[in-house]
Amino acid sequence: MPAKDSSVKPSWPKPAEFAVLFGVFAAILAVCLSLFFLPKQSASYAEVVLKGNKLYTLSLAEETSMEIPTDHGHVHVVVRGGGVAVTSSPCHSQFCVHQGFKYQVGESVVCLPEGVAVYLVSYGEIGEIDA
Amino acid sequence: MKLDAYGILGAALLLVLLLLGFALLDLSQSDARKVARQGVLLALALVLGLLESFLPDVLLPGMRLGLANIALLLVLYVYGAREGFVVAVLKAVLGSMLRGSMFSMGGLMALTGTMAAFIGMALLHALWKKCSPIGVSVFGALLHVSGQMLIAYLYLGVAVLGYWPWLLLVSVLTGSVTGLVALLLLRNKALMRYLRP
């Protein structure tokens, strides 16, 4: 009978491995839940970034609408009711459009295929604002 | 075809990885049958990667099961890290070519994710021999997502970081599934007789 090649046939996870996997999952879950449930500050401004370059800093107190030109068309950004949203995009998934309006500090709307990101900040995080 | 800075960076990285991969291979010891079997696993990785693009997203937009990682795990466990490295690079290259995203930011993200995942899996497999394919696969999935998130961060800035914990959470689940499938395949005697002629 040929000898078994134990280096090829792996075994089922041992208790130590299960413990590590569970610990990793629990830690990540704790971070996610804290991000979801912790109270957040209402944002004052939205930074619009195109391929890493900041284009605009929009005040959420003023309703506005703008078209961001991208390689495949235009991404439409709207500020309304103290929040910001992407209302149209030429991307295939439309994930950015389905995100809806964002209102709180740290939230963002990202359209990766078009390279557009809208990130919400508070007044204290803004340097010099153009009047 | 537009070639931006990320595309050029991706092409340069690809060239370096290919050269490194072929330098690592000891072709004087290669068995033609073994190389052919590795080619079959490479084709399997490519087909699985294409197929899952037609499947719906896993809980989060853009999140995939990572089925191609099953083939990479088989190569790693059956043939070793050197051969697995070459298969991983070829999978990243050919997969990007098939999707039409080779010299673009998307191609760079795929390449970074695949290589980060494979190098991490190979290191874990070498350092913790008792770790099962499930643990190795989960580690690879976490690194895959993190590698892609790094490129996205360099591309779009801090705005993308809010998605990272959620992507990590889902990748633990997807990595467990693909690792389980790989473990069951590695314990299949008939398949192992075919892969190791």
Coordinates of C-alpha atoms in Angstrom, one line a residue:
Chain A
M1 CA 0.0 0.0 0.0
P2 CA 1.6 3.4 -1.0
A3 CA 2.3 5.7 1.9
K4 CA -0.1 8.6 2.3
D5 CA 1.2 12.0 1.3
S6 CA 0.2 13.9 4.4
S7 CA 1.7 17.1 3.0
V8 CA -1.0 17.2 0.3
K9 CA -4.1 16.0 2.2
P10 CA -5.1 18.8 4.6
S11 CA -7.1 18.3 7.7
W12 CA -10.3 19.9 8.9
P13 CA -9.8 23.1 11.0
K14 CA -8.6 22.5 14.6
P15 CA -10.2 24.3 17.6
A16 CA -7.4 26.8 17.7
E17 CA -8.1 27.8 14.1
F18 CA -11.8 28.0 14.7
A19 CA -11.1 30.3 17.7
V20 CA -8.9 32.6 15.5
L21 CA -11.4 32.7 12.7
F22 CA -14.2 33.5 15.1
G23 CA -12.1 36.1 16.9
V24 CA -11.3 37.8 13.6
F25 CA -15.0 37.8 12.5
A26 CA -16.1 39.1 15.9
A27 CA -13.6 41.9 15.9
I28 CA -14.5 43.1 12.4
L29 CA -18.2 42.8 13.2
A30 CA -17.7 44.9 16.3
V31 CA -16.0 47.6 14.2
C32 CA -18.9 47.5 11.7
L33 CA -21.6 47.7 14.3
S34 CA -19.9 50.6 16.1
L35 CA -19.6 52.5 12.8
F36 CA -23.3 51.9 12.2
F37 CA -24.8 52.6 15.6
L38 CA -22.5 55.3 17.1
P39 CA -24.1 58.7 16.9
K40 CA -22.6 60.9 14.2
Q41 CA -22.4 64.7 13.7
S42 CA -24.4 66.3 11.0
A43 CA -22.0 67.4 8.2
S44 CA -21.6 71.0 7.0
Y45 CA -19.7 70.5 3.7
A46 CA -19.2 68.0 1.0
E47 CA -15.9 67.5 -0.7
V48 CA -16.1 66.4 -4.3
V49 CA -13.1 64.5 -5.5
L50 CA -12.3 63.3 -9.0
K51 CA -9.5 60.8 -9.4
G52 CA -7.9 61.9 -6.2
N53 CA -8.1 65.7 -7.0
K54 CA -10.5 67.7 -4.9
L55 CA -12.7 69.7 -7.3
Y56 CA -15.2 71.4 -5.1
T57 CA -16.2 72.0 -1.4
L58 CA -19.9 72.4 -1.3
S59 CA -21.9 73.9 1.6
L60 CA -24.7 71.6 2.6
A61 CA -26.7 74.7 3.7
E62 CA -27.2 75.8 0.1
E63 CA -29.1 73.8 -2.4
T64 CA -27.0 73.2 -5.5
S65 CA -26.6 70.9 -8.4
M66 CA -23.6 70.2 -10.6
E67 CA -22.3 67.9 -13.4
I68 CA -18.9 66.3 -12.9
P69 CA -17.3 65.5 -16.3
T70 CA -15.8 62.0 -16.4
D71 CA -14.3 59.7 -19.0
H72 CA -17.7 58.1 -19.9
G73 CA -20.1 61.0 -19.4
H74 CA -21.2 63.1 -16.4
V75 CA -21.8 62.4 -12.7
H76 CA -24.7 64.5 -11.4
V77 CA -24.2 65.7 -7.7
V78 CA -27.1 67.3 -5.8
V79 CA -27.1 69.2 -2.5
R80 CA -30.6 69.4 -0.9
G81 CA -32.1 69.4 2.6
G82 CA -28.7 69.4 4.3
G83 CA -27.5 66.3 2.4
V84 CA -25.7 65.3 -0.8
A85 CA -26.4 62.6 -3.3
V86 CA -25.3 61.4 -6.7
T87 CA -28.5 61.4 -8.8
S88 CA -27.1 60.1 -12.1
S89 CA -23.9 58.4 -13.3
P90 CA -22.8 56.7 -16.5
C91 CA -21.5 53.7 -14.5
H92 CA -22.9 50.2 -15.0
S93 CA -23.7 49.2 -11.4
Q94 CA -25.4 52.5 -10.4
F95 CA -24.3 51.8 -6.8
C96 CA -23.5 55.5 -6.3
V97 CA -27.0 56.5 -7.3
H98 CA -28.6 53.9 -5.1
Q99 CA -26.8 55.2 -2.1
G100 CA -29.2 58.1 -1.8
F101 CA -28.6 61.2 0.3
K102 CA -25.9 61.3 2.9
Y103 CA -26.1 63.8 5.8
Q104 CA -23.5 62.9 8.5
V105 CA -19.8 63.4 8.9
G106 CA -17.6 60.6 7.6
E107 CA -20.3 59.3 5.2
S108 CA -19.4 59.2 1.5
V109 CA -20.8 58.4 -1.9
V110 CA -18.3 56.7 -4.2
C111 CA -18.4 56.0 -7.9
L112 CA -15.3 53.9 -8.5
P113 CA -15.7 53.3 -12.3
E114 CA -15.9 57.1 -12.9
G115 CA -13.4 58.0 -10.2
V116 CA -15.8 60.3 -8.3
A117 CA -16.1 60.5 -4.5
V118 CA -18.2 62.8 -2.4
Y119 CA -17.1 62.9 1.2
L120 CA -18.9 64.7 4.0
V121 CA -17.0 66.8 6.6
S122 CA -17.8 69.2 9.4
Y123 CA -16.9 72.9 9.5
G124 CA -13.8 72.3 11.7
E125 CA -12.2 70.0 9.1
I126 CA -12.3 72.6 6.4
G127 CA -9.2 74.8 5.9
E128 CA -9.8 78.0 4.1
I129 CA -13.2 78.2 2.4
D130 CA -13.7 80.4 -0.6
A131 CA -16.3 83.1 0.2
Chain B
M1 CA -7.6 52.5 -25.3
K2 CA -6.7 55.2 -22.8
L3 CA -3.6 54.5 -20.8
D4 CA -3.5 56.5 -17.6
A5 CA -0.9 56.5 -14.8
Y6 CA -2.6 53.6 -13.0
G7 CA -2.5 51.6 -16.2
I8 CA 1.2 52.2 -16.7
L9 CA 1.8 51.3 -13.1
G10 CA -0.2 48.1 -13.5
A11 CA 1.6 47.1 -16.6
A12 CA 5.0 47.7 -15.0
L13 CA 4.0 45.7 -11.9
L14 CA 2.8 43.0 -14.1
L15 CA 6.1 42.8 -16.0
V16 CA 8.1 42.6 -12.8
L17 CA 5.8 39.9 -11.4
L18 CA 6.0 37.8 -14.6
L19 CA 9.8 38.0 -14.6
L20 CA 10.0 37.1 -10.9
G21 CA 7.6 34.2 -11.5
F22 CA 9.6 32.7 -14.3
A23 CA 12.8 33.3 -12.3
L24 CA 11.3 31.3 -9.4
L25 CA 10.3 28.4 -11.6
D26 CA 12.8 25.6 -11.8
L27 CA 12.1 24.5 -15.3
S28 CA 14.8 21.8 -15.4
Q29 CA 12.8 19.8 -12.8
S30 CA 9.4 20.4 -14.4
D31 CA 7.3 17.4 -15.4
A32 CA 5.3 18.1 -18.6
R33 CA 2.3 16.4 -17.1
K34 CA 2.5 18.5 -13.9
V35 CA 2.7 21.7 -16.0
A36 CA -0.3 20.6 -18.0
R37 CA -2.3 20.0 -14.8
Q38 CA -1.3 23.5 -13.6
G39 CA -2.6 24.8 -16.9
V40 CA -5.9 23.1 -16.3
L41 CA -6.1 24.8 -12.9
L42 CA -5.2 28.1 -14.4
A43 CA -8.0 27.7 -16.9
L44 CA -10.3 26.7 -14.1
A45 CA -9.4 29.9 -12.2
L46 CA -10.1 32.0 -15.3
V47 CA -13.5 30.4 -16.0
L48 CA -14.6 30.7 -12.4
G49 CA -13.6 34.3 -12.4
L50 CA -15.6 35.0 -15.5
L51 CA -18.6 33.0 -14.3
E52 CA -18.9 34.8 -11.0
S53 CA -19.0 38.1 -12.8
F54 CA -22.5 37.0 -14.0
L55 CA -23.6 36.2 -10.5
P56 CA -25.3 38.8 -8.3
D57 CA -23.2 40.7 -5.8
V58 CA -22.6 39.1 -2.4
L59 CA -24.3 41.4 0.1
L60 CA -22.3 44.5 -1.0
P61 CA -22.0 46.0 -4.5
G62 CA -18.9 44.8 -6.3
M63 CA -18.4 42.0 -3.8
R64 CA -17.7 38.6 -5.4
L65 CA -17.4 35.0 -4.0
G66 CA -13.8 34.7 -5.1
L67 CA -14.4 31.3 -6.7
A68 CA -11.1 31.6 -8.7
N69 CA -9.3 31.4 -5.3
I70 CA -10.4 27.7 -5.1
A71 CA -8.1 26.9 -8.1
L72 CA -5.2 29.0 -6.5
L73 CA -5.6 27.1 -3.3
L74 CA -5.4 23.8 -5.2
V75 CA -2.2 24.8 -6.9
L76 CA -0.7 26.0 -3.6
Y77 CA -1.5 22.8 -1.7
V78 CA -0.7 20.4 -4.5
Y79 CA 2.3 22.0 -6.3
G80 CA 3.6 24.6 -3.9
A81 CA 4.1 28.3 -3.6
R82 CA 6.4 28.8 -6.6
E83 CA 4.1 27.2 -9.1
G84 CA 1.2 28.9 -7.4
F85 CA 2.8 32.3 -7.7
V86 CA 3.1 31.9 -11.5
V87 CA -0.5 30.7 -11.8
A88 CA -1.7 33.6 -9.7
V89 CA 0.2 36.1 -11.9
L90 CA -1.1 34.5 -15.1
K91 CA -4.6 34.4 -13.7
A92 CA -4.5 38.1 -12.9
V93 CA -3.0 39.0 -16.4
L94 CA -5.3 36.8 -18.5
G95 CA -8.4 37.6 -16.4
S96 CA -7.8 41.3 -16.9
M97 CA -7.4 40.7 -20.6
L98 CA -10.6 38.8 -20.8
R99 CA -12.5 41.5 -19.0
G100 CA -10.9 44.2 -21.1
S101 CA -9.5 46.1 -18.0
M102 CA -5.8 45.2 -18.3
F103 CA -4.2 48.6 -18.5
S104 CA -6.6 50.5 -16.2
M105 CA -7.2 51.2 -12.6
G106 CA -9.6 48.2 -12.5
G107 CA -6.8 45.9 -13.8
L108 CA -4.4 47.3 -11.2
M109 CA -6.9 46.7 -8.4
A110 CA -7.4 43.1 -9.6
L111 CA -3.7 42.4 -9.8
T112 CA -2.9 43.9 -6.4
G113 CA -5.7 42.0 -4.8
T114 CA -4.7 38.7 -6.3
M115 CA -1.0 39.0 -5.5
A116 CA -1.6 40.3 -2.0
A117 CA -4.0 37.4 -1.4
F118 CA -1.7 34.7 -2.8
I119 CA 1.5 35.9 -1.1
G120 CA -0.4 36.0 2.2
M121 CA -1.8 32.6 1.7
A122 CA 1.5 31.1 0.8
L123 CA 3.2 32.7 3.8
L124 CA 0.5 31.5 6.2
H125 CA 0.6 28.0 4.7
A126 CA 4.4 27.9 5.1
L127 CA 4.4 29.3 8.7
W128 CA 1.4 27.6 10.2
K129 CA 1.3 24.1 8.6
K130 CA -1.7 23.0 10.7
C131 CA -3.9 25.8 9.3
S132 CA -6.6 24.3 7.1
P133 CA -7.5 25.7 3.6
I134 CA -10.4 27.4 5.2
G135 CA -8.2 29.6 7.4
V136 CA -5.8 30.2 4.6
S137 CA -8.6 31.1 2.3
V138 CA -10.1 33.6 4.8
F139 CA -6.7 35.2 5.2
G140 CA -6.4 35.4 1.5
A141 CA -9.8 37.0 1.1
L142 CA -9.0 39.6 3.8
L143 CA -5.8 40.5 2.0
H144 CA -7.5 40.5 -1.4
V145 CA -10.0 43.1 -0.3
S146 CA -7.4 45.1 1.6
G147 CA -5.1 45.2 -1.5
Q148 CA -7.9 46.5 -3.7
M149 CA -9.0 49.0 -1.0
L150 CA -5.4 50.3 -0.9
I151 CA -5.5 51.1 -4.6
A152 CA -9.0 52.6 -4.3
Y153 CA -7.7 54.8 -1.4
L154 CA -4.7 56.0 -3.5
Y155 CA -7.2 56.7 -6.4
L156 CA -10.0 58.4 -4.5
G157 CA -8.8 59.2 -1.1
V158 CA -10.3 58.8 2.3
A159 CA -13.9 58.7 1.0
V160 CA -13.5 54.9 0.3
L161 CA -12.3 53.9 3.7
G162 CA -15.8 53.7 5.1
Y163 CA -16.6 50.7 3.0
W164 CA -13.5 48.7 4.1
P165 CA -14.8 47.2 7.4
W166 CA -18.0 46.0 5.6
L167 CA -15.9 44.5 2.8
L168 CA -13.7 42.7 5.3
L169 CA -16.8 41.3 7.1
V170 CA -18.2 39.8 3.9
S171 CA -14.8 38.5 2.8
V172 CA -14.6 36.4 6.0
L173 CA -17.8 34.7 4.9
T174 CA -16.8 34.3 1.2
G175 CA -13.3 33.1 2.2
S176 CA -14.8 30.5 4.4
V177 CA -17.0 29.2 1.6
T178 CA -14.2 29.0 -1.0
G179 CA -11.9 27.5 1.6
L180 CA -14.4 24.8 2.4
V181 CA -14.8 23.9 -1.2
A182 CA -11.0 23.8 -1.7
L183 CA -10.7 21.5 1.4
L184 CA -13.3 19.1 0.1
L185 CA -11.6 19.0 -3.3
L186 CA -8.1 18.4 -1.7
R187 CA -9.5 15.5 0.3
N188 CA -10.9 13.9 -2.9
K189 CA -8.6 11.0 -3.8
A190 CA -9.6 10.8 -7.4
L191 CA -8.9 14.4 -8.0
M192 CA -5.6 14.2 -6.3
R193 CA -4.6 11.2 -8.4
Y194 CA -5.3 13.3 -11.5
L195 CA -3.4 16.4 -10.2
R196 CA -0.4 14.4 -9.1
P197 CA 0.2 11.9 -11.9

